[in-house]
PDB file of C-alpha atoms in Angstrom:
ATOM      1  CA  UNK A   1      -7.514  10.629 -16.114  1.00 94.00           C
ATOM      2  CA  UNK A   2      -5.649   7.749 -14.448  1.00 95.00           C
ATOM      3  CA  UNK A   3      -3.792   5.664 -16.667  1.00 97.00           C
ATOM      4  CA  UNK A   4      -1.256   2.760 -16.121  1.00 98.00           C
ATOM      5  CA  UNK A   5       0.748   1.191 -19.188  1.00 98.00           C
ATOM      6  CA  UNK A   6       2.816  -1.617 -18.453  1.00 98.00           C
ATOM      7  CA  UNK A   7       5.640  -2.918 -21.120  1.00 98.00           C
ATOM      8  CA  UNK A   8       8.648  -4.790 -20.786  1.00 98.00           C
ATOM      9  CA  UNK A   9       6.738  -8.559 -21.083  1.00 97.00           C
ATOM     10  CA  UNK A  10       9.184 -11.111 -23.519  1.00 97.00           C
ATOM     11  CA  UNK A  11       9.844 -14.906 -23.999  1.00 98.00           C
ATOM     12  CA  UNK A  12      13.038 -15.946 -21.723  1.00 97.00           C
ATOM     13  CA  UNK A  13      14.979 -18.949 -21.124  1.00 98.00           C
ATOM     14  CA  UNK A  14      14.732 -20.027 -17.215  1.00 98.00           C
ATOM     15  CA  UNK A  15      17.380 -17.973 -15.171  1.00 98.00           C
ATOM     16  CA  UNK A  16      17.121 -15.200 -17.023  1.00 98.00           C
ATOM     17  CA  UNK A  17      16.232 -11.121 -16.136  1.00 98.00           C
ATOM     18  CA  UNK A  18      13.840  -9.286 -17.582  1.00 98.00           C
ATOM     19  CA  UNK A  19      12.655  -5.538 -16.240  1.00 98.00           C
ATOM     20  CA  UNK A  20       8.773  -4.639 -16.665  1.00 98.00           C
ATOM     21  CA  UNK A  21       7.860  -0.783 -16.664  1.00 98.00           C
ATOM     22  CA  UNK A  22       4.591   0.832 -15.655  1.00 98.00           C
ATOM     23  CA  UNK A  23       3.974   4.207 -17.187  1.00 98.00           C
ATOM     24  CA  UNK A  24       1.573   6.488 -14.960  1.00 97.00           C
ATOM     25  CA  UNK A  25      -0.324   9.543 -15.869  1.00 96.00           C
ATOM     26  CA  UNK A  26      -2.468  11.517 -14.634  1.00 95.00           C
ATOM     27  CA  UNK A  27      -1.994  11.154 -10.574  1.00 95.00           C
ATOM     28  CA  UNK A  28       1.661  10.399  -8.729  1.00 95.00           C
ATOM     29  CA  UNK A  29       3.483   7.612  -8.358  1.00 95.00           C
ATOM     30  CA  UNK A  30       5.434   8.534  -5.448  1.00 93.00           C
ATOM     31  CA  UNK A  31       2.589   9.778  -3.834  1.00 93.00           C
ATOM     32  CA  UNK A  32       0.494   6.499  -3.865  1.00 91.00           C
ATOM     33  CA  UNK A  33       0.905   2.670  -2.728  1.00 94.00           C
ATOM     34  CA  UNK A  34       1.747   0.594  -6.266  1.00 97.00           C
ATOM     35  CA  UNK A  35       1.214  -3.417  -6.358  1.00 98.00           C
ATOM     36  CA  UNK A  36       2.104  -5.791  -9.077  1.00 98.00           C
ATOM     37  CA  UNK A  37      -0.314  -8.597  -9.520  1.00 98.00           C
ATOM     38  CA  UNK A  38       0.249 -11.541 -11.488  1.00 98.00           C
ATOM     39  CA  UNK A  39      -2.038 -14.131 -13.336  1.00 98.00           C
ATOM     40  CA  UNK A  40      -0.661 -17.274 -14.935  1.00 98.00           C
ATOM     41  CA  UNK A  41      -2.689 -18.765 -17.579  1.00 96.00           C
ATOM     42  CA  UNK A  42      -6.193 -19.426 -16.597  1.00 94.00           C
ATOM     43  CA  UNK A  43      -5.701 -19.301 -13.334  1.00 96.00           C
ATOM     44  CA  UNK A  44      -6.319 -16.441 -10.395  1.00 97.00           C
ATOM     45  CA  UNK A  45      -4.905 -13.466  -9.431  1.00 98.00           C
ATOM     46  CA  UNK A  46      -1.689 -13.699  -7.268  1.00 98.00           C
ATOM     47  CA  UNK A  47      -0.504 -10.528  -5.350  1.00 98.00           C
ATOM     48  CA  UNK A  48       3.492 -10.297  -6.048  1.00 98.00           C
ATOM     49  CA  UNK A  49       4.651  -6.853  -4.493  1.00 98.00           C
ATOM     50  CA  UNK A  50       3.729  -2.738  -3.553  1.00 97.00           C
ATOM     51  CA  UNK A  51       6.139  -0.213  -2.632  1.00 97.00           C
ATOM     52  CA  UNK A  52       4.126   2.588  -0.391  1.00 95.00           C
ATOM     53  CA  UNK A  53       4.235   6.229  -0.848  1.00 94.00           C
ATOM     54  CA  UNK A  54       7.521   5.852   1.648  1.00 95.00           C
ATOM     55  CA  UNK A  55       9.031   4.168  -0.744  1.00 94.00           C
ATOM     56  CA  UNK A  56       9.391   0.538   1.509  1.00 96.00           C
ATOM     57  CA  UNK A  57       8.322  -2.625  -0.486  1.00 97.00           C
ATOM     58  CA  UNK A  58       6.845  -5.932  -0.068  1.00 97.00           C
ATOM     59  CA  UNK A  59       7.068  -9.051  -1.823  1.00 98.00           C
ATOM     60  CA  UNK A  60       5.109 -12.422  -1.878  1.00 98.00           C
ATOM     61  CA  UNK A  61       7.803 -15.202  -0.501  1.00 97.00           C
ATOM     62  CA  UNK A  62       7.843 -17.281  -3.930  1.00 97.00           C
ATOM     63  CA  UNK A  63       9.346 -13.805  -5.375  1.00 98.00           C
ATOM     64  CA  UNK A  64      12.045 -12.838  -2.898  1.00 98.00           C
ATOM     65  CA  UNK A  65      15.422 -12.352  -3.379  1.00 97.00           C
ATOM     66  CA  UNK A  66      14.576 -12.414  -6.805  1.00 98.00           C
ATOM     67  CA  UNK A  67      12.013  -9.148  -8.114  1.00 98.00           C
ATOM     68  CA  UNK A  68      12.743  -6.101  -6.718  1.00 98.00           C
ATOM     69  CA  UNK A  69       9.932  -3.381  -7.474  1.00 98.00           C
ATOM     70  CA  UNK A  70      11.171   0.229  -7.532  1.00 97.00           C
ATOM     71  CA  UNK A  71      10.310   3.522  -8.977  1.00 96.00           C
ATOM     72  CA  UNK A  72      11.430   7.016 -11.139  1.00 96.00           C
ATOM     73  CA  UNK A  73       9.475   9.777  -9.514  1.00 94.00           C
ATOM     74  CA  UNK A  74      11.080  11.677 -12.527  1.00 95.00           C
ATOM     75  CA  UNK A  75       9.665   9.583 -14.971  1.00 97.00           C
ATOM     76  CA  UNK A  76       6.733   8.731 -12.981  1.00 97.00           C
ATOM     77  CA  UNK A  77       7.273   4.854 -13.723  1.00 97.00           C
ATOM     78  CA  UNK A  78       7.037   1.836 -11.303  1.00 97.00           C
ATOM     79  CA  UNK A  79       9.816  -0.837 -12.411  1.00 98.00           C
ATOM     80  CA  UNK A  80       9.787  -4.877 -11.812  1.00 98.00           C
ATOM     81  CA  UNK A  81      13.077  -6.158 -11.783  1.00 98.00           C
ATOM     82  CA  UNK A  82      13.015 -10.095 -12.128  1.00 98.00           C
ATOM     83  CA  UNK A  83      15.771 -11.999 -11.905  1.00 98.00           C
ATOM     84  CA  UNK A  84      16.263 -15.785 -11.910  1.00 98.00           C
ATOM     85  CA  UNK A  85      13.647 -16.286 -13.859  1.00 98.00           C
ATOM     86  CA  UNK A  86      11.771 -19.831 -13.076  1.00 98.00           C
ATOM     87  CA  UNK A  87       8.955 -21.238 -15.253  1.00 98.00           C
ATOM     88  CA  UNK A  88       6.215 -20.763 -12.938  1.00 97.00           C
ATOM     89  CA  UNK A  89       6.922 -16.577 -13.004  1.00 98.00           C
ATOM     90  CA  UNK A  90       4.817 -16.679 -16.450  1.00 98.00           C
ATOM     91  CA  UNK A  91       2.173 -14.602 -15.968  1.00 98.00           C
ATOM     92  CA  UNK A  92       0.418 -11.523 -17.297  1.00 98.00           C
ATOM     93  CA  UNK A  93       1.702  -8.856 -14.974  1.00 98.00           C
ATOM     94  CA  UNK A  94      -0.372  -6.161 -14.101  1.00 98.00           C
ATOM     95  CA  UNK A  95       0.431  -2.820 -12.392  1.00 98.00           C
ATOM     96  CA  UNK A  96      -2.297  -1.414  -9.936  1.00 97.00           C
ATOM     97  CA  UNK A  97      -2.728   2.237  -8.172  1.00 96.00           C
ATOM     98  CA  UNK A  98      -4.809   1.862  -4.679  1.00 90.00           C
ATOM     99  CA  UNK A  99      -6.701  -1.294  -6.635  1.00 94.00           C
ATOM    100  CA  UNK A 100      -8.794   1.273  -8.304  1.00 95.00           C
ATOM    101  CA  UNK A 101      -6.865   1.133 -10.875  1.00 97.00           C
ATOM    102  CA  UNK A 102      -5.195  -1.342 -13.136  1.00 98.00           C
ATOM    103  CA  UNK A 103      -2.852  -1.440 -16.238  1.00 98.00           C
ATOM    104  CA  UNK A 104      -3.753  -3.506 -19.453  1.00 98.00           C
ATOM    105  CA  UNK A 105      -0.811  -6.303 -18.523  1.00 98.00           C
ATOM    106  CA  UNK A 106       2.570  -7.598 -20.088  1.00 98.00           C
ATOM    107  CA  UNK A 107       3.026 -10.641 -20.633  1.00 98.00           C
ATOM    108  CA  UNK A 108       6.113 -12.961 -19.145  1.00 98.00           C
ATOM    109  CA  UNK A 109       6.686 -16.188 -20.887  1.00 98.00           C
ATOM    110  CA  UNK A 110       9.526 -18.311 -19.217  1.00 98.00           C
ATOM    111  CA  UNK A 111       9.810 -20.930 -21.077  1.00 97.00           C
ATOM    112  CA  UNK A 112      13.308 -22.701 -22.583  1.00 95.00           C
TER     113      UNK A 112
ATOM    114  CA  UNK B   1      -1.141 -16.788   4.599  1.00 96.00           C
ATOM    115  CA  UNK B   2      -4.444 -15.812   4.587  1.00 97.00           C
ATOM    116  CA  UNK B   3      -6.351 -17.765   2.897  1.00 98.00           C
ATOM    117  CA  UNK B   4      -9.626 -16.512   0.929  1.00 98.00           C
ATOM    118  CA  UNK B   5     -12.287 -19.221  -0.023  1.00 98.00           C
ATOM    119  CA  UNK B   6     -15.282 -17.791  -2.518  1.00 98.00           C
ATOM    120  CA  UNK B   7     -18.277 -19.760  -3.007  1.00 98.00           C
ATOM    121  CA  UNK B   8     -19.469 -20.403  -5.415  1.00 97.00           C
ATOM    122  CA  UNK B   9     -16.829 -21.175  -7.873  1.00 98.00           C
ATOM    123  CA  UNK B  10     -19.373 -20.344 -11.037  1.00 97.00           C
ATOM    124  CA  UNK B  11     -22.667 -19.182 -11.390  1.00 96.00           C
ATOM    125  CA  UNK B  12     -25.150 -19.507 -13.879  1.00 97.00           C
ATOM    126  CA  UNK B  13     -28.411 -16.168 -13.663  1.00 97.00           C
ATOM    127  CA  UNK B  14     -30.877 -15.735 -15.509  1.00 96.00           C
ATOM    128  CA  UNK B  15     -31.397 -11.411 -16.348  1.00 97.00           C
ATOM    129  CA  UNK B  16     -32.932  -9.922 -13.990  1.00 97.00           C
ATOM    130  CA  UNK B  17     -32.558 -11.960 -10.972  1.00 97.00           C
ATOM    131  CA  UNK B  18     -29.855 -11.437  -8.056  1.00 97.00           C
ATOM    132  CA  UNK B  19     -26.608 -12.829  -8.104  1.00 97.00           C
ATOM    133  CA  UNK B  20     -24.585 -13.638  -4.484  1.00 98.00           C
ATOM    134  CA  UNK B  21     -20.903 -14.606  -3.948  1.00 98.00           C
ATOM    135  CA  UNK B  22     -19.474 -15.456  -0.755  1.00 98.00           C
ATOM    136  CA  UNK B  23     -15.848 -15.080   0.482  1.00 98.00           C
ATOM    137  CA  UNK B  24     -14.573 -15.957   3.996  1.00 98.00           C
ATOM    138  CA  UNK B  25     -10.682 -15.069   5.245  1.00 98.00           C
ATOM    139  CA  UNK B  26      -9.076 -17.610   7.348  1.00 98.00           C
ATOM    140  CA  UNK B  27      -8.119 -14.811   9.847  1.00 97.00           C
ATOM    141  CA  UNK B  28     -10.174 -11.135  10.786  1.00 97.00           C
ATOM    142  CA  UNK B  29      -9.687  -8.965   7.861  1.00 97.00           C
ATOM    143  CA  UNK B  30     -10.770  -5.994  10.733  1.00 96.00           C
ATOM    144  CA  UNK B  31      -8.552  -3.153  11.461  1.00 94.00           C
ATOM    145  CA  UNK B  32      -8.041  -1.197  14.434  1.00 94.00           C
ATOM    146  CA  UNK B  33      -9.874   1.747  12.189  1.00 93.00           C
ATOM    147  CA  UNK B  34     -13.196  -0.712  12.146  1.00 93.00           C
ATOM    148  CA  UNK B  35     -12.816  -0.850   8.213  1.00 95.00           C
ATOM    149  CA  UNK B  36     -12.420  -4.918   6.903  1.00 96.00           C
ATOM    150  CA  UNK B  37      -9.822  -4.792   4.298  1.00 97.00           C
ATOM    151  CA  UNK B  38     -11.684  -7.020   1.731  1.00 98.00           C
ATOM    152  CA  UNK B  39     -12.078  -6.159  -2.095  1.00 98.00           C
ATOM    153  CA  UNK B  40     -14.147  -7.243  -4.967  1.00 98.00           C
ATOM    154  CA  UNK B  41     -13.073  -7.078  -8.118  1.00 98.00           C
ATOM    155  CA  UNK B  42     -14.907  -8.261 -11.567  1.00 98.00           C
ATOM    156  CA  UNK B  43     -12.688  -9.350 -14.363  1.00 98.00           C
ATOM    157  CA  UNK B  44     -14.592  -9.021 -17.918  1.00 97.00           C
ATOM    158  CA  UNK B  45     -13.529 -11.620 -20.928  1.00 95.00           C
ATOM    159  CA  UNK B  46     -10.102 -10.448 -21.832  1.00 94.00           C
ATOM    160  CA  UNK B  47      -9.437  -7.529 -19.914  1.00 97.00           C
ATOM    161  CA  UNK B  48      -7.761  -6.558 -17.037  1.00 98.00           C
ATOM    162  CA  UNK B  49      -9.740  -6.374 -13.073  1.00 98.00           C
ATOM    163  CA  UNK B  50     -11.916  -3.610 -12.170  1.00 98.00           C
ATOM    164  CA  UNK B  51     -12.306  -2.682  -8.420  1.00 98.00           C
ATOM    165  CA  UNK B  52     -15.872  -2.780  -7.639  1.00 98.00           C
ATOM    166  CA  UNK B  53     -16.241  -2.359  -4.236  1.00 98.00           C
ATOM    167  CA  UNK B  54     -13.263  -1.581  -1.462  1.00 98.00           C
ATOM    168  CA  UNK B  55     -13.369  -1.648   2.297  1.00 97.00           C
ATOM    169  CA  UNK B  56     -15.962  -4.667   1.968  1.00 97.00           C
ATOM    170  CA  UNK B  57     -18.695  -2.165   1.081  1.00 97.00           C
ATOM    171  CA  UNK B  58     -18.249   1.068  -0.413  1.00 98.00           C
ATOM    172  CA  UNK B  59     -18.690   0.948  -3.846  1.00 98.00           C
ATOM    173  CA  UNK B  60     -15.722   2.564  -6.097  1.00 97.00           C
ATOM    174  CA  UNK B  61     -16.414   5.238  -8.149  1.00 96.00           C
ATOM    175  CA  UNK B  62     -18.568   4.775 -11.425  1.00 96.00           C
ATOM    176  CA  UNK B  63     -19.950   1.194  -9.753  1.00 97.00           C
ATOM    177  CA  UNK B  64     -23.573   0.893 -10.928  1.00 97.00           C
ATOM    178  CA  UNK B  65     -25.558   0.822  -7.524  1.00 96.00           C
ATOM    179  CA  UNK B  66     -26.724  -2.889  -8.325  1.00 97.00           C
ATOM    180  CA  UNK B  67     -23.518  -4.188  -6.938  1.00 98.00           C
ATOM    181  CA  UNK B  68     -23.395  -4.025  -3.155  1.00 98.00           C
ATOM    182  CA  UNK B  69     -20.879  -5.722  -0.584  1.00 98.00           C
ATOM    183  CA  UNK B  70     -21.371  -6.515   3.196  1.00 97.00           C
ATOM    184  CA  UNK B  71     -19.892  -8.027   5.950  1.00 97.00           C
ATOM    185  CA  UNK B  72     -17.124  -7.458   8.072  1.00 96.00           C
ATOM    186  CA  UNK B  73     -14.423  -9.728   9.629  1.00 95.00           C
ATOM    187  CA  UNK B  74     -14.147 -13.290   7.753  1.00 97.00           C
ATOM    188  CA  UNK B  75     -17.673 -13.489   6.373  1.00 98.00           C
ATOM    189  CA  UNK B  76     -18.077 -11.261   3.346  1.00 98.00           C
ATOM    190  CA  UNK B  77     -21.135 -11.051   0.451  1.00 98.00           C
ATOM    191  CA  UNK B  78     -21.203  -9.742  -3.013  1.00 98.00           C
ATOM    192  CA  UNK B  79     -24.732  -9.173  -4.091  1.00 98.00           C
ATOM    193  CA  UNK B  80     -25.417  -8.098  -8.058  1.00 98.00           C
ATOM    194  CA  UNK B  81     -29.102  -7.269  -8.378  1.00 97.00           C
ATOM    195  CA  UNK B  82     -30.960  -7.003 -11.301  1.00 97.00           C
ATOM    196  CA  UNK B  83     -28.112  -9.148 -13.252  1.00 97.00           C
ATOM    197  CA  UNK B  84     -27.328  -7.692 -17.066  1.00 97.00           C
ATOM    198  CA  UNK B  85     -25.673  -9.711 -19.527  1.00 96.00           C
ATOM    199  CA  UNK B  86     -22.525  -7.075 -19.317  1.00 96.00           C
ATOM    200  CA  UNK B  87     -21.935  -8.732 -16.083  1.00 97.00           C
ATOM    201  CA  UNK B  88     -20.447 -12.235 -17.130  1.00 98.00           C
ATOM    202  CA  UNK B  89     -16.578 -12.203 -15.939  1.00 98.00           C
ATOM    203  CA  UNK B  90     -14.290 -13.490 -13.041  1.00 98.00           C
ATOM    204  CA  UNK B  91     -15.488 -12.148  -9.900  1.00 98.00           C
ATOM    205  CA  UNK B  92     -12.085 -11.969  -7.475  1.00 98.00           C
ATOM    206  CA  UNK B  93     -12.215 -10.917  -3.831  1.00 98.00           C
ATOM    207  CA  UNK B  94      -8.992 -10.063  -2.235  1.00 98.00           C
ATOM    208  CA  UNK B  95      -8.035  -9.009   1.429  1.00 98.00           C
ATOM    209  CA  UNK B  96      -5.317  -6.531   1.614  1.00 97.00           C
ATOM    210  CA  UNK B  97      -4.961  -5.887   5.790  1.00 97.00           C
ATOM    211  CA  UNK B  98      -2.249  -9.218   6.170  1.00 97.00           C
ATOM    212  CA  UNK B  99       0.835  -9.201   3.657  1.00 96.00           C
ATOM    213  CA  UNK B 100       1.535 -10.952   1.357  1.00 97.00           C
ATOM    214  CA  UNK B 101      -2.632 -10.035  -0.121  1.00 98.00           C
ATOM    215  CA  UNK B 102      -4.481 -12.892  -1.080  1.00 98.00           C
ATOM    216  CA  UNK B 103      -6.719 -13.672  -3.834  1.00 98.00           C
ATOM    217  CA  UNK B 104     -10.226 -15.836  -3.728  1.00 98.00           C
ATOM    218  CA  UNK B 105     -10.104 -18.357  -6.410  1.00 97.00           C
ATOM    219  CA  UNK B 106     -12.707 -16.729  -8.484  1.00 98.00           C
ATOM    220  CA  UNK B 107     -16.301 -17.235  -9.120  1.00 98.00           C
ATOM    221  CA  UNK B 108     -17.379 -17.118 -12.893  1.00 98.00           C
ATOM    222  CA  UNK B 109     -20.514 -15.610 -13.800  1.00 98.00           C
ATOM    223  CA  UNK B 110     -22.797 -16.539 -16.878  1.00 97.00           C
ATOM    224  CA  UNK B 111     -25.531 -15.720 -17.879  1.00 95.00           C
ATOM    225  CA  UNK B 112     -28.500 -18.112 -18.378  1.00 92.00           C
TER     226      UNK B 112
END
């Protein structure tokens, strides 16, 4: 069975880093394309980034320079670094496999 | 960008009766392999989205056959027949052929 746990979600002060995991079981990370998708606080879904099987990556423009997505084939984990944390990154962040599947979400607060 | 427009933004069915969204790309979501890159997802009361249909109309697996998508393009329908009350959410479509993927804004469905 598929299954996608994200962690790693935390209040931070503007400017600051924070790393979100995504625990996989049950397929391959490295063998599938991997988004993050983000949702601020009643409001829609925003694509942020998705590393292919490859291993090149993506990234919406308002994220660049900033998040860099990567992954532990050993540990069979997708990683979101964020740095430079801004006030509109607070989100729920989700981790998806192919869309078909989806993590429960983490939650980023930036907020000082 | 892309940008994805649903109509209509919320919907109110009574059980029973047939429920239709509608979601138009500013640019061809058509690929070279004749697929249209256009997803629906459904996003229940506190939980994360579910991929309902991919490739604008094959359902994913474990999709009740009362939820059917069409079109191909710019001009794309989600039909729910025979509404249930398990059906109220978000319903999100999302084209993922032109990077960064973009999001609809959402149409909520209730139940009369």
């Amino acid at each position: 069975e598929v299954q996608l746990v994200e962690s790693g979600g935390d209040l931070i002060q503007p400017g600051g880093s924070l790393r979100l995991s995504c625990a996989a079981s049950g397929f391959t990370v490295s063998s599938s394309y991997m988004s993050w998708v983000r949702q601020a606080p009643g409001k829609g879904l925003e694509w942020v980034s998705i590393i292919y099987s490859d291993g090149d990556t993506y990234y919406t423009d308002s994220v660049k320079g900033r998040f860099t997505m990567s992954r532990d084939n050993s540990r069979n984990t997708l990683y979101l670094q964020m740095n430079s944390l801004r006030v509109d990154d607070t989100a729920v962040y989700y981790c998806a496999r192919f869309w078909g599947h989806w993590g429960q979400g983490t939650l980023v607060t930036v907020s000082s | 960008d892309t940008v994805m427009t649903q109509t209509p933004l919320s919907l109110s069915v009574t059980p029973g009766q047939t429920a239709s969204i509608s979601c138009k790309a500013s640019q061809s979501l058509l690929q070279t392999d004749g697929k249209s890159y256009l997803y629906w997802f459904v996003q229940k009361p506190g939980q994360s989205p579910q991929l309902l249909v991919h490739e604008s109309s094959s359902r994913f697996s474990g999709v009740p056959d009362r939820f059917s998508g069409s079109g191909s393009g710019t001009d794309f329908t989600l039909k729910i027949s025979r509404v249930e009350a398990e059906d109220v959410g978000i319903y999100h479509c999302m084209q993922g052929i032109h990077r960064p993927y973009t999001f609809g804004q959402g149409t909520k469905l209730e139940i009369k």
